[in-house]
Steps between C-alpha positions, in 0.01 A plus 500: 500500500758704310689275256821687580488412870694166488782659297510796738525267802793312343681826416452636853626174663812502283574865574448481877812285521712779340691783672426876470176699472247217477200722409680666208639170380158335514329791322757506217483123462120504480509785248762314293274196479207718390301437816452865593265730310635838391212750519672733250560234238259488210382151418428502133571758237362851524403632157442852373341616177746651254478607137632155406248314716525355851858483635648407839567794733870413531547446125765715335371820351409475134705707262347836412390387156167589353237407759217290370203437719393142540151441368241537771330185617126458452444572869711818481301611195171439680625695803609787276161508325322497839717786629426697184124437530501608865694818418258585216208454742666731755554766233142475372363514856697819563372653175137407568524623860598843370242489220208410729616690809211749478230232466300469821414133432864390496624376838829351380704408195780252563707229339442148627790307352444517122143635525370852560210520747266800506269513802183706472236589757182517293194682634309523170462227237541759225856557625576125484369490143713804413812335644430179308468701179813708574713194569350286223347235726210301359230336713640150440833613649337581836463267796352579837501419867269619774666839530713556188487463123825425321555586137806360325656633185840611380649843440797527264543122536507515881231313696261743670252417776236754597331447835166676543411490867129516593388436139320173593303683770403771251390235249285331765345833598429578134340158447290539815385843384404362159301217658334729754448778246216349294331359813502836676370673185214249470416543870491877452262468203251293701472755777 
């Protein structure tokens, strides 16, 4: 039950005995007692960021003296660093997309938050090795799934992920050929 209901009932009973426009009288009386909610009233103080820090919206304007920015909070600094890292990744992705546009292996170059992702469709293991050398990725920086190898490094301080699609399948085919190779040679020598 609304805690204001008993007070509202008392106010209405008292006002029903009066003369004149009862509805208007009741509404004004309820509003005067703080029992009606004003949807346009702000409950609490609305603050805005100013050069002097956080100030109420309806505060008098500060004199036009030399503006000094309030020191950024730790969270604001982290957000600014994140925004900067994401923008650097977008710029590097655009540069690398132009640089590697003519390469047939490259399917996409994009920024994923603060990381640049280069996607490659590899049809020859020599091409994967060449890309690893070009981008400075060592074997210990590569992980794999069933269908893709992922090399991680950094380029100009920006994290870079290189996805080599179909590399695991090529590695399996190469391993199968190496295993089958000596056996098929030995079988050919016996014949």
